[in-house]
Short mmCIF file of C-alpha atoms and ligand atoms in Angstrom, two decimals:
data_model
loop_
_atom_site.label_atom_id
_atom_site.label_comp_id
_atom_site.label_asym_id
_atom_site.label_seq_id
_atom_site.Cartn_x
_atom_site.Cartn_y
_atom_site.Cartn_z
CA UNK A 112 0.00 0.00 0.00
CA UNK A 113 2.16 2.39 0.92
CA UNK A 114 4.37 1.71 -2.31
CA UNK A 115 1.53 3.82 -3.84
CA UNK A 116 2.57 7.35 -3.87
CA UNK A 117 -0.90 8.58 -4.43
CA UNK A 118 -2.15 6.64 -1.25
CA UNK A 119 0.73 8.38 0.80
CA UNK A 120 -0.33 11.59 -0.26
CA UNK A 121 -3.75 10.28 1.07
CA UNK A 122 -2.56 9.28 4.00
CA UNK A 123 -0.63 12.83 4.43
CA UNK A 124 -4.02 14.40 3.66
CA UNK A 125 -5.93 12.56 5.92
CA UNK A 126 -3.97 13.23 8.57
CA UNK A 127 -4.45 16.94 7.76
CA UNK A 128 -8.19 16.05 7.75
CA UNK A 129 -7.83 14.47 11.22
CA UNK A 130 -6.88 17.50 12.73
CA UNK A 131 -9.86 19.34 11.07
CA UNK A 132 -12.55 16.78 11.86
CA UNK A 133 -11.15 16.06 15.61
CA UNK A 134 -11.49 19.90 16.12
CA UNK A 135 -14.98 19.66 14.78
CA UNK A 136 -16.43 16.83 16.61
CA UNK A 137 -14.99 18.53 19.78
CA UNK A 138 -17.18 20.98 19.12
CA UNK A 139 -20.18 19.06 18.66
CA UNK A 140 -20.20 15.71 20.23
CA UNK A 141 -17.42 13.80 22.17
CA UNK A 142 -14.45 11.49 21.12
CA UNK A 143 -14.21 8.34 22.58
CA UNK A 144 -11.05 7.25 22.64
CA UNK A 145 -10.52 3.15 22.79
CA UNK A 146 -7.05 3.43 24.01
CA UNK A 147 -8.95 4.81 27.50
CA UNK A 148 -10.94 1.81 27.30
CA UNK A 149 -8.24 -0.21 28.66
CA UNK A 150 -7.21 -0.54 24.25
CA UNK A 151 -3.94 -1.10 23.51
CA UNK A 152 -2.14 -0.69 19.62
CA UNK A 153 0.84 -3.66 20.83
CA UNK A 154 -0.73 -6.09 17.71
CA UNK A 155 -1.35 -8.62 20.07
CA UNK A 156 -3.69 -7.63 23.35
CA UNK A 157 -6.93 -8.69 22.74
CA UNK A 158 -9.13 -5.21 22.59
CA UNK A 159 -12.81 -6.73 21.98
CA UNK A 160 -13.61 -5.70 25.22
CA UNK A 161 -12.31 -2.19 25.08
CA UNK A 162 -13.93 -1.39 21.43
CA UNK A 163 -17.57 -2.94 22.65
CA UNK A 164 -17.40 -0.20 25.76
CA UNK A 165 -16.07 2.64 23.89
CA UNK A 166 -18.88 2.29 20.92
CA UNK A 167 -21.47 1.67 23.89
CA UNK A 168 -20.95 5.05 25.33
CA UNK A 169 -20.65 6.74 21.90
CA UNK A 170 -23.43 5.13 21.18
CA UNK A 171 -25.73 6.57 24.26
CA UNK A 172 -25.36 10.35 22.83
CA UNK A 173 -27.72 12.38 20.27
CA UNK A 174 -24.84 14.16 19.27
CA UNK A 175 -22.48 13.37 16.29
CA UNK A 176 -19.77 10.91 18.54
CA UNK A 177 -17.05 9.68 17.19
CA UNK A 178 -14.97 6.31 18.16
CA UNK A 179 -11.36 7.59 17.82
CA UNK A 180 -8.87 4.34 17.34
CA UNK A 181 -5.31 6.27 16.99
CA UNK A 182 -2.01 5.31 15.30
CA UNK A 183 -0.73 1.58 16.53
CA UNK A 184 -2.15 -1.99 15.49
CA UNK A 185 -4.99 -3.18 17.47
CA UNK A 186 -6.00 -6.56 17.93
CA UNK A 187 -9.69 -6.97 17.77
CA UNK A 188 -12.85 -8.95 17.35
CA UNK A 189 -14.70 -11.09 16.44
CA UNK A 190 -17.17 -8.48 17.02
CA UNK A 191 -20.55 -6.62 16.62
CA UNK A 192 -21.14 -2.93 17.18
CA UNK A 193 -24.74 -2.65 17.29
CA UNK A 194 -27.55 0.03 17.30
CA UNK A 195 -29.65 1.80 17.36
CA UNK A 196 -27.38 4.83 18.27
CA UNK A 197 -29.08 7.91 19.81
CA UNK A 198 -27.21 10.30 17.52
CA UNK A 199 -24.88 9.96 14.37
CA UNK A 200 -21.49 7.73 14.91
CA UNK A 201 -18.08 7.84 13.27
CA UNK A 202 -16.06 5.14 13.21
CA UNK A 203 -12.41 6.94 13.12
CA UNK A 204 -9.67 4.23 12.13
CA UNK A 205 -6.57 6.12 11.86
CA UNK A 206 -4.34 3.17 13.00
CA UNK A 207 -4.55 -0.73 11.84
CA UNK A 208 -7.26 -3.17 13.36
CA UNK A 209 -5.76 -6.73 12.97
CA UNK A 210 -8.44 -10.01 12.74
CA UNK A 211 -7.52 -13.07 15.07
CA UNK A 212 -5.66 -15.90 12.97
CA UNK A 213 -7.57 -18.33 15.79
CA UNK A 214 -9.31 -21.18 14.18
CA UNK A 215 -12.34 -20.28 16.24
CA UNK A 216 -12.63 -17.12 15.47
CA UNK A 217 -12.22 -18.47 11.72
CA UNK A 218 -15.69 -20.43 12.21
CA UNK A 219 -18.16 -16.94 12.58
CA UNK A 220 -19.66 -15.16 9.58
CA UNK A 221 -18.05 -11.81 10.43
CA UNK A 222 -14.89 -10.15 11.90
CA UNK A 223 -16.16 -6.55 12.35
CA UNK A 224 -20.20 -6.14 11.72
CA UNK A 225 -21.82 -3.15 11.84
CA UNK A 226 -25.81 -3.67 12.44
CA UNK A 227 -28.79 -1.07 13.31
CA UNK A 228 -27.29 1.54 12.50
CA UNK A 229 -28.55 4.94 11.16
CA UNK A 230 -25.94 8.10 10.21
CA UNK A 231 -22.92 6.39 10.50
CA UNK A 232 -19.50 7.03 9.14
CA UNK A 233 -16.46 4.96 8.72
CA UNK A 234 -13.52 6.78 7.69
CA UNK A 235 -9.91 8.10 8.83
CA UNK A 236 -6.99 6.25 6.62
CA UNK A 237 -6.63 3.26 8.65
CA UNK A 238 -6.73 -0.50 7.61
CA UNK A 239 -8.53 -3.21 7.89
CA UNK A 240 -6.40 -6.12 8.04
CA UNK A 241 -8.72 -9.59 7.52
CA UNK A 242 -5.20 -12.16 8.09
CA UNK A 243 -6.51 -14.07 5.42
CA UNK A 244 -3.66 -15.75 4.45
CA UNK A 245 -4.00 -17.97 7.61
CA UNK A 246 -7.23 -18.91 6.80
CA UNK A 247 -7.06 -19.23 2.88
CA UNK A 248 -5.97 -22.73 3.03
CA UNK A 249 -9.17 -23.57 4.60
CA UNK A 250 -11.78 -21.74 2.86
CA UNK A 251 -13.32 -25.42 1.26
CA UNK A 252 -14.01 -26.60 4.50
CA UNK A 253 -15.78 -23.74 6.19
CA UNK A 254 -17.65 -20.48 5.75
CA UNK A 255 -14.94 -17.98 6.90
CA UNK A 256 -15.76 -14.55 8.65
CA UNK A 257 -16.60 -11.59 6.25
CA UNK A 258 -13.78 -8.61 7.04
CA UNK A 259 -16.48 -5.77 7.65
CA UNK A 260 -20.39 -6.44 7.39
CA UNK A 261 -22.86 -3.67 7.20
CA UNK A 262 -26.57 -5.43 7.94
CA UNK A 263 -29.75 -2.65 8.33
CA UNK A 264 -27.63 0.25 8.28
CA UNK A 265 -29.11 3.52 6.60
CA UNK A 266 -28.13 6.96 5.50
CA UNK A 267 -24.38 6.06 6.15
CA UNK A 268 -20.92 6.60 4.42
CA UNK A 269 -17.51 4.69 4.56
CA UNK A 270 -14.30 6.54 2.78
CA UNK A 271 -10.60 6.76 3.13
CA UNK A 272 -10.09 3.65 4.56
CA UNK A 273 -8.02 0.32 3.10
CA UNK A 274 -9.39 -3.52 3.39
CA UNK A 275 -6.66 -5.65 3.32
CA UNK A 276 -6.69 -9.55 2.74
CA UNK A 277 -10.01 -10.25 4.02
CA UNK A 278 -10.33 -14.13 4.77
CA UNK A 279 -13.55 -13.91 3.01
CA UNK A 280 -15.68 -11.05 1.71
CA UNK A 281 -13.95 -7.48 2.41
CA UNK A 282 -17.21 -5.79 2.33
CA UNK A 283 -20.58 -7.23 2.44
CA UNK A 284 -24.08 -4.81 2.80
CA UNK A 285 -27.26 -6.64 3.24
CA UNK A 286 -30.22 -5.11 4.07
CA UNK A 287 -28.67 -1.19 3.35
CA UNK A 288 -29.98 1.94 2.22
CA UNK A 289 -28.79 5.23 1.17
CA UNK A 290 -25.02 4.39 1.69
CA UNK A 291 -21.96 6.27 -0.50
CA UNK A 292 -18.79 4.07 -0.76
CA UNK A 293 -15.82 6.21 -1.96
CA UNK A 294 -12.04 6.54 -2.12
CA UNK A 295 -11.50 3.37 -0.27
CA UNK A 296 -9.02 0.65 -1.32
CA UNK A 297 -8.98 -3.08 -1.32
CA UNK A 298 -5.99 -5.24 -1.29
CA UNK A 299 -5.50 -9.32 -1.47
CA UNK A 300 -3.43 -11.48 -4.21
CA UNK A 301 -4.95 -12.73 -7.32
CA UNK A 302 -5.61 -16.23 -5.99
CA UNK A 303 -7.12 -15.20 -2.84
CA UNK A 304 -10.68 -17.63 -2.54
CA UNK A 305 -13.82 -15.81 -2.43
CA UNK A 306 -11.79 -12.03 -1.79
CA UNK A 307 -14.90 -10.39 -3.17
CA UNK A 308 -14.19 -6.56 -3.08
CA UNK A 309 -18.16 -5.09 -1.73
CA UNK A 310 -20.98 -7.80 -1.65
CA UNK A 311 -24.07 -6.00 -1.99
CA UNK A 312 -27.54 -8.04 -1.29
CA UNK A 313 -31.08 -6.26 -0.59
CA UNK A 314 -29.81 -2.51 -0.38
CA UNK A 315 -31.32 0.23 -2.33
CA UNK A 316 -29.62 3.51 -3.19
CA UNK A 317 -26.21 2.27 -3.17
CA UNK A 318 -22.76 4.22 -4.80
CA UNK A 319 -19.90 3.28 -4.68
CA UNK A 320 -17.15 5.41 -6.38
CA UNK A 321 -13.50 6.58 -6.69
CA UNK A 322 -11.62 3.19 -5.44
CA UNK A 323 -9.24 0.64 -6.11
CA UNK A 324 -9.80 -2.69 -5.68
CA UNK A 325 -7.70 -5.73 -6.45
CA UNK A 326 -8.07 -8.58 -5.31
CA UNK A 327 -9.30 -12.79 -5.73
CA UNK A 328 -12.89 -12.85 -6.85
CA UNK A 329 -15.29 -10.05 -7.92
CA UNK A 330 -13.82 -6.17 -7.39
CA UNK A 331 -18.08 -5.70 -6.95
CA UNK A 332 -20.76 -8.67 -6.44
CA UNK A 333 -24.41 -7.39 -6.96
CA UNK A 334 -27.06 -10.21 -5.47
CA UNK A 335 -30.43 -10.67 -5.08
CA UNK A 336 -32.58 -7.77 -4.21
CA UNK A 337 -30.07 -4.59 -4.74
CA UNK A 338 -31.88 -1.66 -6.25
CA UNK A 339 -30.40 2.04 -7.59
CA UNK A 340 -26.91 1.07 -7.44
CA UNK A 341 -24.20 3.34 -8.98
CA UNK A 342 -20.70 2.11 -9.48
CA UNK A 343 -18.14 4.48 -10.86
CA UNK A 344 -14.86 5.81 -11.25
CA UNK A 345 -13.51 2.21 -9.83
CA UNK A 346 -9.53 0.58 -11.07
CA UNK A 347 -10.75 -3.22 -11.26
CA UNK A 348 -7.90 -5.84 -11.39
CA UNK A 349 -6.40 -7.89 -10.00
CA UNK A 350 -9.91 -10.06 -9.44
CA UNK A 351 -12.95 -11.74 -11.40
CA UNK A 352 -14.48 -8.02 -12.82
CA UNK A 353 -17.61 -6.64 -11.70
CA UNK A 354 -20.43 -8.77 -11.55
CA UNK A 355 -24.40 -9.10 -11.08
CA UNK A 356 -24.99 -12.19 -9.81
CA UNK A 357 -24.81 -14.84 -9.03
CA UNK A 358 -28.73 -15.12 -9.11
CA UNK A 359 -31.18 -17.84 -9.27
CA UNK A 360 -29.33 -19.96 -6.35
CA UNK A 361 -33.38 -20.07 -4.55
CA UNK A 362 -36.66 -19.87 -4.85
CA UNK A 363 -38.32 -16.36 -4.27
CA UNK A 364 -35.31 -14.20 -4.60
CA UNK A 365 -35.97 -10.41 -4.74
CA UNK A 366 -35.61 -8.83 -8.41
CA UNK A 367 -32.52 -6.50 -9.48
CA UNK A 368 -33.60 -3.12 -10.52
CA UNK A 369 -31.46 0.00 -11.81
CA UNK A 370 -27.52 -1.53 -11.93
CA UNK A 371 -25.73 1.50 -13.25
CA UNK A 372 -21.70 1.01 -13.76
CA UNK A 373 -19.95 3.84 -15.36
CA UNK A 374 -15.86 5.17 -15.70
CA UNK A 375 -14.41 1.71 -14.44
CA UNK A 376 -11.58 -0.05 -15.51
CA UNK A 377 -10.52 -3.39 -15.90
CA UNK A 378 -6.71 -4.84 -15.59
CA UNK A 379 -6.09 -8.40 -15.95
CA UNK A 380 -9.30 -9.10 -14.77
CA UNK A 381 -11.01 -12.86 -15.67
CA UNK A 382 -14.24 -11.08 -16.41
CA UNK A 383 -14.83 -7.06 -16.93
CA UNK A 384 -19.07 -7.24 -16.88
CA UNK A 385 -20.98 -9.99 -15.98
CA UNK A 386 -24.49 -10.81 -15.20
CA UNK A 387 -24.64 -14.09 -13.76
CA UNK A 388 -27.37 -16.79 -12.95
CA UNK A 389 -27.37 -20.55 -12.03
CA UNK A 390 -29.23 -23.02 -14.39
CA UNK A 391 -32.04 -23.47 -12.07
CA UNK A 392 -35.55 -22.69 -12.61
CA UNK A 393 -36.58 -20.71 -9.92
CA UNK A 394 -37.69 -17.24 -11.44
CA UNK A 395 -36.63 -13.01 -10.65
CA UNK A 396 -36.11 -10.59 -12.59
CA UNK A 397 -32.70 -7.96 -13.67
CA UNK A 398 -33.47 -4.75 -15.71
CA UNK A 399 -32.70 -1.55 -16.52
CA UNK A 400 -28.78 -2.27 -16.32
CA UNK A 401 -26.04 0.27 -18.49
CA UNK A 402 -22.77 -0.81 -18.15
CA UNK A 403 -21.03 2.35 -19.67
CA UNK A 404 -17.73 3.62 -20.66
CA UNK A 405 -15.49 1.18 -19.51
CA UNK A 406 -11.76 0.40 -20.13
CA UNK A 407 -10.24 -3.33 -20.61
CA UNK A 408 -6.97 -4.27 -20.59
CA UNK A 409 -6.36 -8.11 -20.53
CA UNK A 410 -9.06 -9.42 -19.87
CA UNK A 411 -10.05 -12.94 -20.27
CA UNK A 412 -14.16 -12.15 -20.97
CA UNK A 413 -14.99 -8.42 -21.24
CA UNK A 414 -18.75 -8.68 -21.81
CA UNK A 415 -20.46 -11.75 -20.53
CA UNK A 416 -24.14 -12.88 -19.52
CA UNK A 417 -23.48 -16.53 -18.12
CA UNK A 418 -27.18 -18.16 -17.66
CA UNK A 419 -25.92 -21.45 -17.46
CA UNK A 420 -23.55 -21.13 -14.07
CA UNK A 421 -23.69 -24.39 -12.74
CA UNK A 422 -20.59 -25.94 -10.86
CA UNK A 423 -20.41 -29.69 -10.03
CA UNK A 424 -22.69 -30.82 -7.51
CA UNK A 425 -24.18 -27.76 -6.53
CA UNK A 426 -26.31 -27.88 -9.41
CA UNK A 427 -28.36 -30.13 -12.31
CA UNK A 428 -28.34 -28.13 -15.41
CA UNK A 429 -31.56 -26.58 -16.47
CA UNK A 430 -32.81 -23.21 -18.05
CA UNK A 431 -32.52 -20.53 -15.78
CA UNK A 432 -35.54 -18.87 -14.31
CA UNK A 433 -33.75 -15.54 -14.14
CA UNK A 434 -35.39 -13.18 -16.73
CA UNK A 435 -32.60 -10.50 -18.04
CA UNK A 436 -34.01 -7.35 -19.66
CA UNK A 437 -33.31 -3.96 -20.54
CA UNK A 438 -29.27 -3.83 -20.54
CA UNK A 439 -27.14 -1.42 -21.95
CA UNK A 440 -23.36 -1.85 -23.12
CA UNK A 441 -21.81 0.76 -23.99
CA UNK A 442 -18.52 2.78 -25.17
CA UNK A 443 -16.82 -0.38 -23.70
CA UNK A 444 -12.97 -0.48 -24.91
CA UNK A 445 -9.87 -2.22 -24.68
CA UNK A 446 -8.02 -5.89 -24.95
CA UNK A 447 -9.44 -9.07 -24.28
CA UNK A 448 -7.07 -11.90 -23.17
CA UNK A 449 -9.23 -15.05 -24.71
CA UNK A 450 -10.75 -14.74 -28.43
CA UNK A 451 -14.24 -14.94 -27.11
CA UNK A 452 -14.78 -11.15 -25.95
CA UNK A 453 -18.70 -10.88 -25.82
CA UNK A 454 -20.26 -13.96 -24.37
CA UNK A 455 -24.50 -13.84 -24.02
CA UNK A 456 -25.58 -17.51 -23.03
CA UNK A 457 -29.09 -16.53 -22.08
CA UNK A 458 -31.57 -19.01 -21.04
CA UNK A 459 -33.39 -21.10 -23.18
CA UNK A 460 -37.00 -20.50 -20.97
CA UNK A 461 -36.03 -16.89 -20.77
CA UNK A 462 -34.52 -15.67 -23.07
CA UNK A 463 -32.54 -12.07 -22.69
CA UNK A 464 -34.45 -9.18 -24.55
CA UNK A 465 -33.96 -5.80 -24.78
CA UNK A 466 -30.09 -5.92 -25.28
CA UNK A 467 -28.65 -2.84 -26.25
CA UNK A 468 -24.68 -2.63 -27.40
CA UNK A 469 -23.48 0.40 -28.56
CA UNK A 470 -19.90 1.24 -29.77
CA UNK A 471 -17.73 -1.66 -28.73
CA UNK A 472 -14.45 -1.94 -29.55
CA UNK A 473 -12.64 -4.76 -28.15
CA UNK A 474 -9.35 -6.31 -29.74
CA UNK A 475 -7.69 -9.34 -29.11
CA UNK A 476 -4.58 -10.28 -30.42
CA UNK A 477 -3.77 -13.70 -29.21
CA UNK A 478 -3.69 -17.12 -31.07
CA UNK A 479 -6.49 -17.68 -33.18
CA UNK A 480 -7.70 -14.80 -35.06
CA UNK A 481 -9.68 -11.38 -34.36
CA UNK A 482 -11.84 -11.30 -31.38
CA UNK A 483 -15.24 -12.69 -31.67
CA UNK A 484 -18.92 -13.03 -30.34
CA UNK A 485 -21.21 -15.97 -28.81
CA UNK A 486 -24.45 -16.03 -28.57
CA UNK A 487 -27.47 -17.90 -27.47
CA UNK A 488 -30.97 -16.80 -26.49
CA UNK A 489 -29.82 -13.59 -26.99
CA UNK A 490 -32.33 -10.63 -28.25
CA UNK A 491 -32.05 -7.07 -28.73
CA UNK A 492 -30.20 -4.10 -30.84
CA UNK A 493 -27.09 -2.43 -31.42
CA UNK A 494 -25.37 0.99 -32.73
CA UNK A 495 -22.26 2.59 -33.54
CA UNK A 496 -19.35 0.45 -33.49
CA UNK A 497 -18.90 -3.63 -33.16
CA UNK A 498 -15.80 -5.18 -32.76
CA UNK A 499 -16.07 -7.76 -32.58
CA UNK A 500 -19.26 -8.13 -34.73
CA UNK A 501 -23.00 -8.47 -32.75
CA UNK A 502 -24.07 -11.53 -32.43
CA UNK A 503 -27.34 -10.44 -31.22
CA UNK A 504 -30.75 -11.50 -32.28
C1 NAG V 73 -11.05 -11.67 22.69
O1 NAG V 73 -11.95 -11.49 23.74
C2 NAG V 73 -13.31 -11.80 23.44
C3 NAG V 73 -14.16 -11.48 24.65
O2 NAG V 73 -13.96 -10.17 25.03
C4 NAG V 73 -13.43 -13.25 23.06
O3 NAG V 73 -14.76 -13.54 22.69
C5 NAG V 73 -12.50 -13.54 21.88
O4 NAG V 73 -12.52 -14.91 21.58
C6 NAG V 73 -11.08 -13.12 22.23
N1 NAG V 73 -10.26 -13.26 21.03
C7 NAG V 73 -9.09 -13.88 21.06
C8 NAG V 73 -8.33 -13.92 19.76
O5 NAG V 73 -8.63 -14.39 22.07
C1 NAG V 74 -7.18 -24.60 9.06
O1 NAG V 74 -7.28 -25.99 9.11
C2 NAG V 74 -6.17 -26.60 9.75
C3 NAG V 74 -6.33 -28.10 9.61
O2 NAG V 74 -7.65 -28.50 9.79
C4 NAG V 74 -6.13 -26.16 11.23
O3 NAG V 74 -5.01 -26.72 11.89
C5 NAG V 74 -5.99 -24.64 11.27
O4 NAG V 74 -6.05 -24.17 12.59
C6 NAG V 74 -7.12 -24.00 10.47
N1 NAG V 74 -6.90 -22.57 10.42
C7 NAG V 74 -7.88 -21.69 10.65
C8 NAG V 74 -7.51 -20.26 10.60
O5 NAG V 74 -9.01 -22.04 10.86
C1 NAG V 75 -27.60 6.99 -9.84
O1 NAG V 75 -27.47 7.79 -11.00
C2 NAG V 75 -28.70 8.12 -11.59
C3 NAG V 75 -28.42 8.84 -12.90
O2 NAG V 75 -27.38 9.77 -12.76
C4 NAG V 75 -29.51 8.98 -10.62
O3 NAG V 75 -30.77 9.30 -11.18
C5 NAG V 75 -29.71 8.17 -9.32
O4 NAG V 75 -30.38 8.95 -8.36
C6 NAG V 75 -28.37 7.72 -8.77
N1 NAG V 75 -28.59 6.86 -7.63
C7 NAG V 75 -27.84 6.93 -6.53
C8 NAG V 75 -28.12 5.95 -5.45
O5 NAG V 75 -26.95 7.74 -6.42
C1 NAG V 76 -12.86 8.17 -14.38
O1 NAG V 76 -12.09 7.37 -13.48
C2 NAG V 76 -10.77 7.82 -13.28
C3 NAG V 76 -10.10 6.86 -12.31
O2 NAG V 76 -10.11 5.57 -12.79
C4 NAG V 76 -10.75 9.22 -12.73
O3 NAG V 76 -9.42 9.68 -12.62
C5 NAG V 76 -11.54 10.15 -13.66
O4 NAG V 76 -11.63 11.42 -13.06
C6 NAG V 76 -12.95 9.59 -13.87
N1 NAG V 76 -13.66 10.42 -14.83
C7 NAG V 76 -14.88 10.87 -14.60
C8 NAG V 76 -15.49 11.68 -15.70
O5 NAG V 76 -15.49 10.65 -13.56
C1 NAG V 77 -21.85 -20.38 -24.00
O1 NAG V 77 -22.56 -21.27 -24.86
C2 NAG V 77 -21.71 -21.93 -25.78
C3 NAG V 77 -22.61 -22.73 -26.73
O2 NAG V 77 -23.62 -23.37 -26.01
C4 NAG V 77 -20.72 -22.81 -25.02
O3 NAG V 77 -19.84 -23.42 -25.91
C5 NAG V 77 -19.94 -21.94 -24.06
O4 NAG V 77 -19.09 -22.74 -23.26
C6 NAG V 77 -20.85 -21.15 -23.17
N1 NAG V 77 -20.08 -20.22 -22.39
C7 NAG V 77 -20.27 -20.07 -21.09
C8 NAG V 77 -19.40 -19.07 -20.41
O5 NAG V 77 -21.13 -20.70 -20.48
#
């Protein structure tokens, strides 16, 4: 991280900001400092205790509190820090929280979840370090803890703050609305399992903008039930692209409605957009999607719709339920790493209508000859450029 020039002249910055906000929130609500909870930044006392009393008391206020967690690395969690608060709540991390590498800590769905929570902020150039390496090894065998989960929180933001090597998920937001994501970064390798960047599931009025994200899966995951979503200005790669899906996994899901991804880039990524469902039958609905102005370099498939997901065992192939309509590509540029560049396996019981591609350029110059097009199910209309050519219906 800190190789990154730009991100030290964040971190200079926000330690500039620091000053400014800690002089504000003086003025208007208190700091609660964890270190005089008893917190201590050694990397290895265990400060679950100390965080849990220090976001209690900020917690009991109407004014705009703020949980202060200075320079140092701080051991913490598993651990929840519920609401409802009385007022707004800032969650400062200037220093480094560090997950447990304990196997039973390893065994519960989160590290650090946020729940019931209305105006809160999470911000102040500190990192949130998963350990996932230690865990990694076993991530067939058990669900490992998400890095940082937001469940029911509302009207909240989270900026200028680095994930690093979550064991699973860095980000996941169920059951959100009105949040803005921006200027944060997310770090793991390339062959991290199931790194996804921000999971997003049920949450309405979503952006997320102005990051970097690299790392083992998707940069962005978009599931079941996730409604006026804007994703832009993102640096994709290394990890899987940014993705809807997958969908379909059970009955009843919730539709998605209003995906909007525009300004992103792709680097060595193994997809750049993807809508994804399983081969099952049970039925939802995506539309009104634009995937818009974005920038490929390497990648293995740019533009793909993948209706027939279905790994062994999980799964008996069928047509998928999931009906895909209204979706927009567009000014999408760059270099594809495999021939096949636009991919639209739609299913055979539903098939995709209402596909729009307009001015796509996308070269590959590998083995095999010019970049090319698949399709199946696949219905709709396109404009302006088409490399490679539309294989649209
Ligand atoms: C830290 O303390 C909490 C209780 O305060 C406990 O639940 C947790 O397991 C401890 N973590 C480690 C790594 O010992
Ligand atoms: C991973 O699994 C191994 C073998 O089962 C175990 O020894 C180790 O503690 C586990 N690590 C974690 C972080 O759960
Ligand atoms: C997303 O962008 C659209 C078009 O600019 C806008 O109408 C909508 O309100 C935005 N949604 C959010 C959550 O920002
Ligand atoms: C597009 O994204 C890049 C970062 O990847 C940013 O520098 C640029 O300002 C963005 N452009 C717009 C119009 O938002
Ligand atoms: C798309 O469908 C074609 C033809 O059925 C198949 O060869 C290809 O493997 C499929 N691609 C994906 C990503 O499912």
């Amino acid at each position: 991280m800190s190789s990154n020039p730009g991100f030290r002249s964040f971190l200079l910055l926000s330690f500039l900001l620091l000053l400014s906000i800690v002089a504000e929130v003086q003025a208007r609500g208190k700091i609660f400092n964890v270190v005089a909870y008893g917190a201590r930044g050694d990397g290895r006392t265990n400060n679950t205790k100390a965080f849990c009393n220090a976001w209690y008391h900020a917690c009991q206020s109407t004014k705009p509190n703020m949980v202060f967690i200075p320079f140092g690395i701080f051991l913490v969690g598993p651990i929840v820090l519920s609401g409802p608060c009385k007022g707004p709540i800032n969650f400062f991390l200037h220093g480094d929280l560090v997950a447990p590498t304990d196997q039973a800590s390893s065994s519960i769905d989160h590290w650090i979840s946020f729940q019931y929570i209305d105006r809160l902020t999470i911000n102040g150039g500190g990192t949130f370090d998963g350990q996932g390496a230690s865990a990694w090894p076993n991530n067939t065998c058990r669900t490992l803890p998400i890095s940082v989960r937001l469940d029911f929180v509302t009207n909240s933001e989270i900026h200028h703050v680095t994930s690093l090597n979550s064991k699973n998920f860095h980000f996941n937001i169920y059951a959100c609305k009105n949040i803005i994501i921006h200027n944060i970064h997310i770090v793991a390798p390339g062959d991290s399992p199931n790194t996804d960047g921000i999971h997003l599931a049920e949450s309405n009025d979503i952006q997320i903008l102005n990051s970097v994200i690299g790392t083992g899966d998707d940069c962005i995951s978009i599931g079941p039930g996730s409604k006026n979503i804007n994703v832009s200005s993102i640096q994709c790669g290394p990890g899987h692209g940014i993705s809807i899906g997958s969908l379909g996994f059970t009955p009843n899901e919730d539709n998605v409605y209003g995906v909007h991804v525009t300004n992103c880039s792709m680097t060595n990524t193994m997809n750049g957009v993807r809508i994804k469902t399983w081969a099952k039958p049970y039925r939802s609905t995506v539309s009104h999607i634009t995937f818009d102005h974005i920038n490929l370099n390497s990648v293995a498939n740019p533009i793909i719709i993948d209706q027939q997901y279905c790994p062994s065992k999980r799964c008996k192939p069928g047509a998928s339920g999931v009906k895909i309509t209204k979706v927009k590509f567009s000014n999408i540029q760059g270099t594809a790493a495999t021939q096949m560049a636009v991919t639209l396996n739609c299913s055979a019981s539903n098939p995709c209508q209402k596909i729009e591609m307009r001015d796509i350029n996308i070269g590959y110059y590998g083995v095999g000859g010019a970049a090319s097009s698949c399709c199946s199910n696949a219905y709709g209309a396109c404009y302006g450029q088409q490399h490679p050519p539309s294989c649209l219906r």
